[in-house]
Coordinates of C-alpha atoms and ligand atoms in Angstrom, one line a residue:
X1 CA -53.8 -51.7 -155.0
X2 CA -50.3 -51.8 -153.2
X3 CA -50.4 -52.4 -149.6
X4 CA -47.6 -51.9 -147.3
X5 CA -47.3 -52.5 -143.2
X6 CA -44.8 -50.3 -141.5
X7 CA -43.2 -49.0 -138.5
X8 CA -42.7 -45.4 -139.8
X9 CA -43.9 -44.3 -142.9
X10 CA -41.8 -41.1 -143.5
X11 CA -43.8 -39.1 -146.4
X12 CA -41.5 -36.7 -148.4
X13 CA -38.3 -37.8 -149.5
X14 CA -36.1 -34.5 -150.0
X15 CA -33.7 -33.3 -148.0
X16 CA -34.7 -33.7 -144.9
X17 CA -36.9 -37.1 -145.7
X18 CA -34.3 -38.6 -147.1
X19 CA -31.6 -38.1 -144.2
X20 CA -34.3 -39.1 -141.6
X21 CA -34.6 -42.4 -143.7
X22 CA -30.8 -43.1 -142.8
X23 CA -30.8 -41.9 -139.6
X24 CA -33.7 -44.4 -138.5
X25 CA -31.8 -47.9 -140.0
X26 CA -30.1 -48.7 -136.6
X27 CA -33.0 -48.8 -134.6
X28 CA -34.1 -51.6 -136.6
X29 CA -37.4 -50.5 -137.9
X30 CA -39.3 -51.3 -140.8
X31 CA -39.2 -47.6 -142.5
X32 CA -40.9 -46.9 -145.8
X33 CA -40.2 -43.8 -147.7
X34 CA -43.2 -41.9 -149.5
X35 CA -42.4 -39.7 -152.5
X36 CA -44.4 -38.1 -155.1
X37 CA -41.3 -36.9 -157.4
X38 CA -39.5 -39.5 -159.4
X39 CA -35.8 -38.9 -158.7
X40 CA -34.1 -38.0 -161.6
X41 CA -37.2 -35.5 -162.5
X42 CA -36.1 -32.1 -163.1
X43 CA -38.5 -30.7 -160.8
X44 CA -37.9 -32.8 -158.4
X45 CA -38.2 -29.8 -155.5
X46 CA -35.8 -30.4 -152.8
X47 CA -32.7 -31.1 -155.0
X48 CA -31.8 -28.3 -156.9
X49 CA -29.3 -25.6 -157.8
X50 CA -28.9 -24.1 -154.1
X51 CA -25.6 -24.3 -151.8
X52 CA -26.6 -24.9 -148.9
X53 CA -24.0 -24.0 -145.7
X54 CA -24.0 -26.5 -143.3
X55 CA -23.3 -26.1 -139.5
X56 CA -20.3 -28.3 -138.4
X57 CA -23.0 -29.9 -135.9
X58 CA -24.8 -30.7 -138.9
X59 CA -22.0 -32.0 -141.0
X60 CA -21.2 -34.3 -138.2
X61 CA -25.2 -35.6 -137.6
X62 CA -24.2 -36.3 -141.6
X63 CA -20.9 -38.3 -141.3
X64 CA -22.6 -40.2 -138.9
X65 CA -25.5 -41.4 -141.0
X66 CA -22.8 -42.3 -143.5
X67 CA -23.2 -40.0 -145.7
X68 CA -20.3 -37.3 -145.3
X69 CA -17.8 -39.4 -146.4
X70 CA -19.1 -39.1 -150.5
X71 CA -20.4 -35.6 -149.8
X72 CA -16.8 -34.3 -148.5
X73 CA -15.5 -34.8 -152.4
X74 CA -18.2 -32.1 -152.9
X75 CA -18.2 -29.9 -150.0
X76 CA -16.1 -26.6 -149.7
X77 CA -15.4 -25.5 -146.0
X78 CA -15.9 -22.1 -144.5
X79 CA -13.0 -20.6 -142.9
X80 CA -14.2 -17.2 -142.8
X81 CA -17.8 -15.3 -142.7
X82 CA -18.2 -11.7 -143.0
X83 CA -20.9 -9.9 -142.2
X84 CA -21.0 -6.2 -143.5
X85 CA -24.3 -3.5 -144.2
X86 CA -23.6 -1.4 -147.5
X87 CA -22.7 2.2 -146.5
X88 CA -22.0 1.5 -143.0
X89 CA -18.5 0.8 -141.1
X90 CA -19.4 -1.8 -138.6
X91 CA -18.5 -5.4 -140.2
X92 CA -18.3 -8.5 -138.0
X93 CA -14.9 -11.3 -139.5
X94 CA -15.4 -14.3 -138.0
X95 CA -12.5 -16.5 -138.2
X96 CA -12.2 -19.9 -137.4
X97 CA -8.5 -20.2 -137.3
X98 CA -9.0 -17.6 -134.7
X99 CA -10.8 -19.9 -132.5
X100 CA -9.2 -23.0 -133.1
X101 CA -11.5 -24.4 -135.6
X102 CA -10.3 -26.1 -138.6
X103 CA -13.8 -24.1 -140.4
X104 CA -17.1 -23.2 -139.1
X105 CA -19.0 -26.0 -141.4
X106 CA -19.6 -26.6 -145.1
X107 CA -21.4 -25.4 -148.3
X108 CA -22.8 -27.9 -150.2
X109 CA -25.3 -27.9 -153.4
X110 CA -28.7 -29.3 -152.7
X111 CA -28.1 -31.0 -156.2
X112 CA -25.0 -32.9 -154.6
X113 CA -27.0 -33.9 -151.6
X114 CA -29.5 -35.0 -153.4
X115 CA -27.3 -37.7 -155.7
X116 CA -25.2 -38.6 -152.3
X117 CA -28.7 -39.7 -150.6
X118 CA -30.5 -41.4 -153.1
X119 CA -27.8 -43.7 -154.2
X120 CA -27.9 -44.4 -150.3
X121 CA -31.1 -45.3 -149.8
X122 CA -31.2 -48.5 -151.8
X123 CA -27.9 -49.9 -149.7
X124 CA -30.4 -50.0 -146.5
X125 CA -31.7 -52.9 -145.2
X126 CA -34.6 -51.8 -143.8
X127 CA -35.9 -49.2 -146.0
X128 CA -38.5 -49.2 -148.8
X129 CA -38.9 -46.6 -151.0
X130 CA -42.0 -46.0 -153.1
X131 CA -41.8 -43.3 -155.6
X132 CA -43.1 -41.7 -157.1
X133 CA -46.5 -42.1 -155.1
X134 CA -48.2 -38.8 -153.6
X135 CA -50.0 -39.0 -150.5
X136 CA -53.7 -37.6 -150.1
X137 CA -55.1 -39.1 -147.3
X138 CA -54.7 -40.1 -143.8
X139 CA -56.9 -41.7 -141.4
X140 CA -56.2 -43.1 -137.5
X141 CA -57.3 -46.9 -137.6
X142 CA -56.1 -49.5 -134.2
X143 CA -53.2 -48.0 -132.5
X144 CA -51.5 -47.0 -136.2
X145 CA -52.0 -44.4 -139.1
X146 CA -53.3 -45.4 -142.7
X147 CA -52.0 -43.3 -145.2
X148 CA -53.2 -43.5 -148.9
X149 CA -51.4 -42.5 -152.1
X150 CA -51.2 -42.0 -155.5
X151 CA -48.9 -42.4 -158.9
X152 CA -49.4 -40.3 -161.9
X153 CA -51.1 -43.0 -163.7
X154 CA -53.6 -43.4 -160.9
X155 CA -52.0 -46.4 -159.2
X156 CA -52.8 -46.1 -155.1
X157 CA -51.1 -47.7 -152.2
X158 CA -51.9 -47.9 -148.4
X159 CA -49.6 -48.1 -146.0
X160 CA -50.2 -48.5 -142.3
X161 CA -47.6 -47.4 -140.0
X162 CA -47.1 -46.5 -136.4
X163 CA -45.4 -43.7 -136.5
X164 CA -45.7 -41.0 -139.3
X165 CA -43.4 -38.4 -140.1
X166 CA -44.5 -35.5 -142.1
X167 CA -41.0 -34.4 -144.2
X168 CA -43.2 -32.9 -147.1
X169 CA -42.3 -29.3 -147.1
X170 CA -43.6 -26.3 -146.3
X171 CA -47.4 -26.8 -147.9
X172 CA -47.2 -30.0 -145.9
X173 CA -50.2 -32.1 -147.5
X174 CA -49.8 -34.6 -144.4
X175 CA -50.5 -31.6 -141.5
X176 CA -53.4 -29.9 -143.9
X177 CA -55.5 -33.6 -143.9
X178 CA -54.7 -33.6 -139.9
X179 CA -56.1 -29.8 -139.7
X180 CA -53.3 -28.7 -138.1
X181 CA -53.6 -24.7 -139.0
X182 CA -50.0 -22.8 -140.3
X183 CA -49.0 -19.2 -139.4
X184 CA -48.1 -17.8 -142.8
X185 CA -45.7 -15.1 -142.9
X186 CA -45.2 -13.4 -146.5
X187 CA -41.0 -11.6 -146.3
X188 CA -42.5 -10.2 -150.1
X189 CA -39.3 -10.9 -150.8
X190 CA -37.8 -13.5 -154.0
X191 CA -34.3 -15.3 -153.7
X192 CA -32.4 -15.5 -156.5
X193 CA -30.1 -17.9 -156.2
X194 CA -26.8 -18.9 -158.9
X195 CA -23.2 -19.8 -159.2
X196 CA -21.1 -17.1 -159.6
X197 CA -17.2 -17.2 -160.3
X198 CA -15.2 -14.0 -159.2
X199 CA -11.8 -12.4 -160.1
X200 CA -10.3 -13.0 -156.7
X201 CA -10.2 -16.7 -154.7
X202 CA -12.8 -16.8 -152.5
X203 CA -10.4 -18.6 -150.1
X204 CA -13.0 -20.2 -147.7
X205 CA -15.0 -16.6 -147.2
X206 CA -18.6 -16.2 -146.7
X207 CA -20.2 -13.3 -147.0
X208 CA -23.3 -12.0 -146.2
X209 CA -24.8 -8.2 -146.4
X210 CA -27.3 -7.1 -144.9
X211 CA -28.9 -4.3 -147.2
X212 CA -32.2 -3.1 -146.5
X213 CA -34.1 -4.2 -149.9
X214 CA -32.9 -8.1 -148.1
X215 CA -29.8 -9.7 -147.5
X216 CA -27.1 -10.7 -150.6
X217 CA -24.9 -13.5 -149.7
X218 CA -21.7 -15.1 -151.5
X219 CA -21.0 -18.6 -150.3
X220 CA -17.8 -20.7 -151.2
X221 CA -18.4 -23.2 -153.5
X222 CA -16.4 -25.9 -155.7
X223 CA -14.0 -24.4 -158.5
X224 CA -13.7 -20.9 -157.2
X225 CA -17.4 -20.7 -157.5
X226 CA -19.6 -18.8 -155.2
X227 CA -23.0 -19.5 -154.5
X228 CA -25.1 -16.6 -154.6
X229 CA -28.5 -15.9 -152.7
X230 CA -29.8 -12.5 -153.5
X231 CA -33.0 -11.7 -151.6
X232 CA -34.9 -8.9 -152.9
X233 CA -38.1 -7.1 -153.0
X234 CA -40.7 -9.2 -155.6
X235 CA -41.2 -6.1 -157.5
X236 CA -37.6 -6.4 -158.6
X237 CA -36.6 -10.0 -159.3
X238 CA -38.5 -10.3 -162.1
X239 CA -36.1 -8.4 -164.3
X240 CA -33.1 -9.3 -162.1
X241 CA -33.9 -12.8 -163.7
X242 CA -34.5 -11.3 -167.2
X243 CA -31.4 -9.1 -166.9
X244 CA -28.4 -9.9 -169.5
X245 CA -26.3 -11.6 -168.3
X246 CA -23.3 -8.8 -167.9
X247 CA -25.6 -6.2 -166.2
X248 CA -26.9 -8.8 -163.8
X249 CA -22.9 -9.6 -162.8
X250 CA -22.5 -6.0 -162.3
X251 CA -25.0 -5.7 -160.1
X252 CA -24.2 -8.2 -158.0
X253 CA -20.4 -7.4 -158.1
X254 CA -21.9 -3.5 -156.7
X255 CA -24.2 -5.8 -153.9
X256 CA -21.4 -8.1 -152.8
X257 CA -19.2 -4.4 -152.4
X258 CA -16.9 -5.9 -154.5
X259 CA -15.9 -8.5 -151.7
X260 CA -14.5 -10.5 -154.2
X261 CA -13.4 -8.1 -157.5
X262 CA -15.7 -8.1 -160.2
X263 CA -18.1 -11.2 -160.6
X264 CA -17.1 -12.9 -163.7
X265 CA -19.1 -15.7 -164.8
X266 CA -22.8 -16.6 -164.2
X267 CA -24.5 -19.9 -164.1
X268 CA -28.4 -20.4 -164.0
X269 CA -30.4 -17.7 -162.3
X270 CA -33.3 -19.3 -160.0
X271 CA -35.5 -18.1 -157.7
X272 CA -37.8 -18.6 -154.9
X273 CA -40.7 -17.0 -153.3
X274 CA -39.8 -16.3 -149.4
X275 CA -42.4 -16.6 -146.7
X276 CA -42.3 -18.4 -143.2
X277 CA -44.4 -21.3 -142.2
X278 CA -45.1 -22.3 -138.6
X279 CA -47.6 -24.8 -137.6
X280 CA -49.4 -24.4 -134.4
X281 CA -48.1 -28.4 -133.2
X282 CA -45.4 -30.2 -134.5
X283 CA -47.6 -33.5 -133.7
X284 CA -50.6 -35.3 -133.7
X285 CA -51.3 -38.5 -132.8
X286 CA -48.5 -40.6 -134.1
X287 CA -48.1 -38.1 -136.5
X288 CA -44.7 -35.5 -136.5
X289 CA -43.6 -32.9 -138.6
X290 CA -40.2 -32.4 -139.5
X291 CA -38.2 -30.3 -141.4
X292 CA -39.9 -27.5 -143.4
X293 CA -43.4 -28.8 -142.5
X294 CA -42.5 -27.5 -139.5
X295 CA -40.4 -24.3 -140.2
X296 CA -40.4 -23.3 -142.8
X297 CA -38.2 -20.2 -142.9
X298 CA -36.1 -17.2 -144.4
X299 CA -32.4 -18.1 -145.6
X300 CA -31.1 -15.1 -144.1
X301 CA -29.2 -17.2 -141.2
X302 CA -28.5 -20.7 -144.0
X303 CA -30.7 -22.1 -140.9
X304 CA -33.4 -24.1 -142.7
X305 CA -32.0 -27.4 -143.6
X306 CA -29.5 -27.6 -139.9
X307 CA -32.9 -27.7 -138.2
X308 CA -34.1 -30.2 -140.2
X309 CA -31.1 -32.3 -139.3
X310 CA -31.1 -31.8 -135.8
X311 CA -34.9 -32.6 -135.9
X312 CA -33.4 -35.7 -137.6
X313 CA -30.4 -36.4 -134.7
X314 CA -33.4 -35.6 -131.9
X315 CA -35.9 -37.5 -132.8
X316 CA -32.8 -41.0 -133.5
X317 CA -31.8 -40.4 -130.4
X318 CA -35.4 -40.0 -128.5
X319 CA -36.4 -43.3 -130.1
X320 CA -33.0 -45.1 -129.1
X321 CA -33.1 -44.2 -125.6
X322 CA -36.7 -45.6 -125.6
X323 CA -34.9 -49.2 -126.7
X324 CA -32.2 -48.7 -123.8
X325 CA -34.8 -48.5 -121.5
X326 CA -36.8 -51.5 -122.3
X327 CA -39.7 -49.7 -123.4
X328 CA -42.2 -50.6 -125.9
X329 CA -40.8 -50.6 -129.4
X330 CA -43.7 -48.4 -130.9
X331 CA -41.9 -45.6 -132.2
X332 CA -45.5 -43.7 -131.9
X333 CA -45.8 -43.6 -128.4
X334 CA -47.4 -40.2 -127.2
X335 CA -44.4 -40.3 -124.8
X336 CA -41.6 -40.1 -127.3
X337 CA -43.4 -37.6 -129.4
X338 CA -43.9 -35.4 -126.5
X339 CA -40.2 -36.0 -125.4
X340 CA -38.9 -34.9 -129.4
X341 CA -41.3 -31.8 -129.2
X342 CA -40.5 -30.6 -125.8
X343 CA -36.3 -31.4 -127.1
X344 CA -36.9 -29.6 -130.1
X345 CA -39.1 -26.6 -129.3
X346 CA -36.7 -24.5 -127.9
X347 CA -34.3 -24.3 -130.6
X348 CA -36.5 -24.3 -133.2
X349 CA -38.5 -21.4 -131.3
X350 CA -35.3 -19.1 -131.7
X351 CA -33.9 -20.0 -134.9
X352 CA -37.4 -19.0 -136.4
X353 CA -37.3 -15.9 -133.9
X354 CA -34.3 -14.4 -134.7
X355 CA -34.2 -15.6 -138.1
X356 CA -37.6 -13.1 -138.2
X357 CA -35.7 -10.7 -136.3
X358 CA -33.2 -10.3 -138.8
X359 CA -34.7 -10.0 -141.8
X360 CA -36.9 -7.3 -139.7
X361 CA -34.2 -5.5 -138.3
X362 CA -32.1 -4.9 -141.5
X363 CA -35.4 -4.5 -143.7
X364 CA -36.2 -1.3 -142.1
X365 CA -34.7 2.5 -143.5
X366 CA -36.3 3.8 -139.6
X367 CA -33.3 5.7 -138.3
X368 CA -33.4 4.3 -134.7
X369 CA -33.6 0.7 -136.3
X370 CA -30.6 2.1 -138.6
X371 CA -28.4 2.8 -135.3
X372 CA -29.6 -0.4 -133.5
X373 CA -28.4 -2.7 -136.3
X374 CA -25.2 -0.6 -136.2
X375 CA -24.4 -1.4 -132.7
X376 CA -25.3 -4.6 -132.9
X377 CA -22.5 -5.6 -135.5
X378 CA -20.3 -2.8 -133.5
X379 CA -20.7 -4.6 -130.2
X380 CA -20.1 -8.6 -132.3
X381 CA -17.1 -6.9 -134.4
X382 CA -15.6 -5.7 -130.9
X383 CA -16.1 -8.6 -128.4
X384 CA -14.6 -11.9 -129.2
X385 CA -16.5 -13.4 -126.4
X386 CA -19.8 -12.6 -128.2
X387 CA -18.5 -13.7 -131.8
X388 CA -17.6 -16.9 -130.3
X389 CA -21.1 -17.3 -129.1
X390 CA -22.0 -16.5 -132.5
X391 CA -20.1 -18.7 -134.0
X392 CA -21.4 -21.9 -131.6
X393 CA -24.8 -21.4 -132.6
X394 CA -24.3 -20.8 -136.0
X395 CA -22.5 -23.7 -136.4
X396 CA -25.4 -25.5 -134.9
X397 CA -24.5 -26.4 -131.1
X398 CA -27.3 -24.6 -128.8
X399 CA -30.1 -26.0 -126.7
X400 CA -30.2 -29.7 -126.3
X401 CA -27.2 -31.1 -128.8
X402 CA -28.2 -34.2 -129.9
X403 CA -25.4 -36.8 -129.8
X404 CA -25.2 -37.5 -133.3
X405 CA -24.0 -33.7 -133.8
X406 CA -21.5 -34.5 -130.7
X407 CA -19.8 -37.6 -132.6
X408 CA -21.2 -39.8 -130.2
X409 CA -23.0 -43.1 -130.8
X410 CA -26.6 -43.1 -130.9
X411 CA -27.0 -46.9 -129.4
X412 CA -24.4 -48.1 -126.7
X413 CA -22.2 -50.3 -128.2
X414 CA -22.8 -49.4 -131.6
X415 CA -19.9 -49.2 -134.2
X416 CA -21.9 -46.6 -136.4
X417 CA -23.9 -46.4 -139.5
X418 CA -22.6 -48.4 -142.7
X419 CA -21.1 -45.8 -144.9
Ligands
LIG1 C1 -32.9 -19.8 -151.4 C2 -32.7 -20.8 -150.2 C3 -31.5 -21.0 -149.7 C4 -31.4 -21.9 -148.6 N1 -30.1 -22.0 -148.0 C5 -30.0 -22.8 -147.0 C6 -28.7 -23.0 -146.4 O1 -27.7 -22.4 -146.8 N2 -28.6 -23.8 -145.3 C7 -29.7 -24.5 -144.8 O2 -29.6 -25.2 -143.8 N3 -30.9 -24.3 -145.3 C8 -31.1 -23.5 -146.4 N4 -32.3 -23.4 -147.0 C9 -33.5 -24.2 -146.4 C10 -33.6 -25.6 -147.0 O3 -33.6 -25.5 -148.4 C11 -34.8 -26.2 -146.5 O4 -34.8 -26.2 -145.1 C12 -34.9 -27.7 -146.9 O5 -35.1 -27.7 -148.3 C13 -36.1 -28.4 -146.2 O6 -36.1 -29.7 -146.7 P1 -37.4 -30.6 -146.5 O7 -37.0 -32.0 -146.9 O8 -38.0 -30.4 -145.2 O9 -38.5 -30.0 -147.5 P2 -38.5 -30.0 -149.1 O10 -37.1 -29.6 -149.6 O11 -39.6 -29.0 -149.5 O12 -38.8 -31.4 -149.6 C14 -40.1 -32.0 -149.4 C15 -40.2 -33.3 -150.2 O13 -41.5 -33.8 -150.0 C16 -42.1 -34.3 -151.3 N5 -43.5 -34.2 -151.1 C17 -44.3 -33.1 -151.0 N6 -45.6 -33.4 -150.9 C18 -45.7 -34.7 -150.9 C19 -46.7 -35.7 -150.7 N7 -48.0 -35.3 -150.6 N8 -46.4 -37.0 -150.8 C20 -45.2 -37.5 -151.0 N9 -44.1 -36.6 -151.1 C21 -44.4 -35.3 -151.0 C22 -41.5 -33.3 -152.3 O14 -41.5 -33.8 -153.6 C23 -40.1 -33.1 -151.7 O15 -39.2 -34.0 -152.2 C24 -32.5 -22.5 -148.1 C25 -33.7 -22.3 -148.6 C26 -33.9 -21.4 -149.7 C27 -35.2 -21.2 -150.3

């Protein structure tokens, strides 16, 4: 049996796993990286076919774990977002030239993440990575946290570590073995996600609609491609997926309100099952939960993965200032997990809230709900002040900004990740 002594054993290597692992290597840790899926596996869960837009806060924590610089080559900026409801004449354009921004963030494919990271990972020092190996058990044993794991051919390995961060998703194996109970929230509502290429450039656009059977959104992409995320009820995705391949364009050409001119070409249709997840703690002892083990939520806002990262930038920066001040180097202290959580909470607590909100408020046909949702895009589309607010949070800057997602350095005198 493989045995391994850490400093943090970081269990799930996906998106959010993987970026912690980088974001960790100046502190000068020992970090070992836990996953169960071997990389190049098809099914490995965390990299697929989904854009994902990225905050500019979040595209910044990324450039300054070293990793923007390959994933620029791949990215495609937003300039523009619209956000319209079918039948209805309120529509919110947020520009970024309009406020001085070069674009609001990014849209990148989970796919192109995915290859970015991983050919990262071997390049740090400090870094093991032992995959594919599942974990299944977890025990506290003198000041540190075994955790126990397992190959497909039944190999195991241990590894003791101080610190433990849960990055395994939303059925987080890691907080079911601590008993930490999860509020499960069923939107009964499937994403279907593709690449679509339209008649017209999409010229930095992103649009989102807000219909009442769930929201349908067209995200710039690489090579005039869109990305398309089409929530809809369960009982309809089914032959959505099934549907040739012409029907299923016109459709979503009708959907999109023919934003772009008709939908032309359509890459592999995928979906996924929508629900929320919220644990009742984000920690345990010298255990935290990151990333979609600890919100997991609806795309509706393109929220998901910026949390993660600004989890990511928080809980870098929490342990560095711990260094500064000459305090113990156990990245497990109760103090610094308490310091993360009480950081974190309150943006987390609102993304989840009003990404709930949301879905809520544009799910329902009631007509006072109708006229609220209304206003609400009549009152954004008619004060700048209040689409610039938009526009700040969206892009990720609200609560406590970490300083990774400033541009700052996370260590005084610190020249910065190797890239
Ligand atoms: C349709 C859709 C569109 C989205 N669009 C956006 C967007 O535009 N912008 C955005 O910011 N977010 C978006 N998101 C959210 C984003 O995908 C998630 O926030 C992100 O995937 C969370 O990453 P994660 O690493 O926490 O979890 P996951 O991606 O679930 O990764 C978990 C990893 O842990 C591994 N693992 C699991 N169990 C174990 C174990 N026991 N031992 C070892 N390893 C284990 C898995 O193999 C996996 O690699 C979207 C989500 C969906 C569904």
């Amino acid at each position: 049996m493989m045995e391994r002594d850490t400093d943090i054993l970081i269990v799930g290597g996906g998106l959010v796993g993987a970026s912690l692992a980088c974001a960790l290597q100046p502190l000068g840790y020992q970090v070992t990286l836990l996953e169960a899926v071997a990389p190049r596996a098809a099914a490995q869960p965390s990299y697929d076919d989904r854009t994902l837009a990225l905050g500019a806060a979040s595209c910044r924590i990324l450039a300054a774990l070293g990793l923007w610089e390959a994933l620029a080559a791949e990215a495609t900026p937003i300039r523009e977002v619209i956000v319209s409801e079918p039948g209805r004449p309120a529509r919110v354009e947020l520009q970024a030239a309009r406020m001085g921004l070069p674009c609001f963030g990014h849209v990148v494919e989970a796919r192109a993440f995915g290859a970015v990271v991983l050919a990262h990972l071997p390049t740090l020092p400090r870094l093991e990575v032992l995959c594919p190996f599942r974990a299944e058990a977890l025990r506290h044993e003198d000041q540190s946290v075994v955790v126990e794991a397992r190959n497909d051919v039944g190999e195991r390995c241990t590894v003791r570590a101080r610190l433990v961060v849960a990055a395994d998703g939303a059925d987080s194996a890691i907080r079911d073995l601590l008993g930490i109970k999860a509020q499960t929230h069923d939107f009964q509502q499937t994403a279907i996600i593709a690449n679509v290429t339209p008649e017209q450039a999409h010229a930095g656009r992103a649009f989102e609609r807000l219909t009442s059977s769930g929201p349908f959104a067209l995200l710039p992409h690489q090579g005039q491609r869109c990305g398309l995320v089409w929530c809809v009820p369960n009982a309809d995705a089914e032959q959505l997926l099934a549907m040739p391949e012409e029907e299923f364009l016109a459709r979503a050409t009708e959907r999109a309100g023919r934003a772009l001119g008709p939908l032309q070409k359509l890459g592999q249709r995928s979906s996924w099952a929508l629900r929320q997840v919220v644990p009742a703690s984000d920690q345990a002892e010298r255990v935290l939960l990151l990333g979609n083990a600890a919100h997991a939520i609806h795309p509706v806002g393109a929220q998901g993965f910026n949390l993660g990262l600004r989890d990511i930038a928080t809980l870098a920066e929490v342990l560095a200032d711990q260094q500064r001040d000459g305090e113990a180097a156990d990245p497990g202290l109760a103090a610094a997990l308490d310091r993360y959580s009480a950081l974190r909470r309150p943006d987390q607590q609102a993304t989840i809230g009003w990404t709930r909100d949301m879905v809520g408020l544009f799910g329902s046909e009631l007509a006072l709900t109708r006229r609220a949702r209304g206003l609400a895009l009549g009152a954004i589309a008619l004060l700048p002040p209040l689409q610039r607010r938009l526009a700040s949070r969206a892009m990720g800057y609200r609560g406590h900004i970490p300083r990774l997602a400033l541009g700052e350095p996370l260590l005084p005198d610190w020249s910065g990740y190797p890239s």
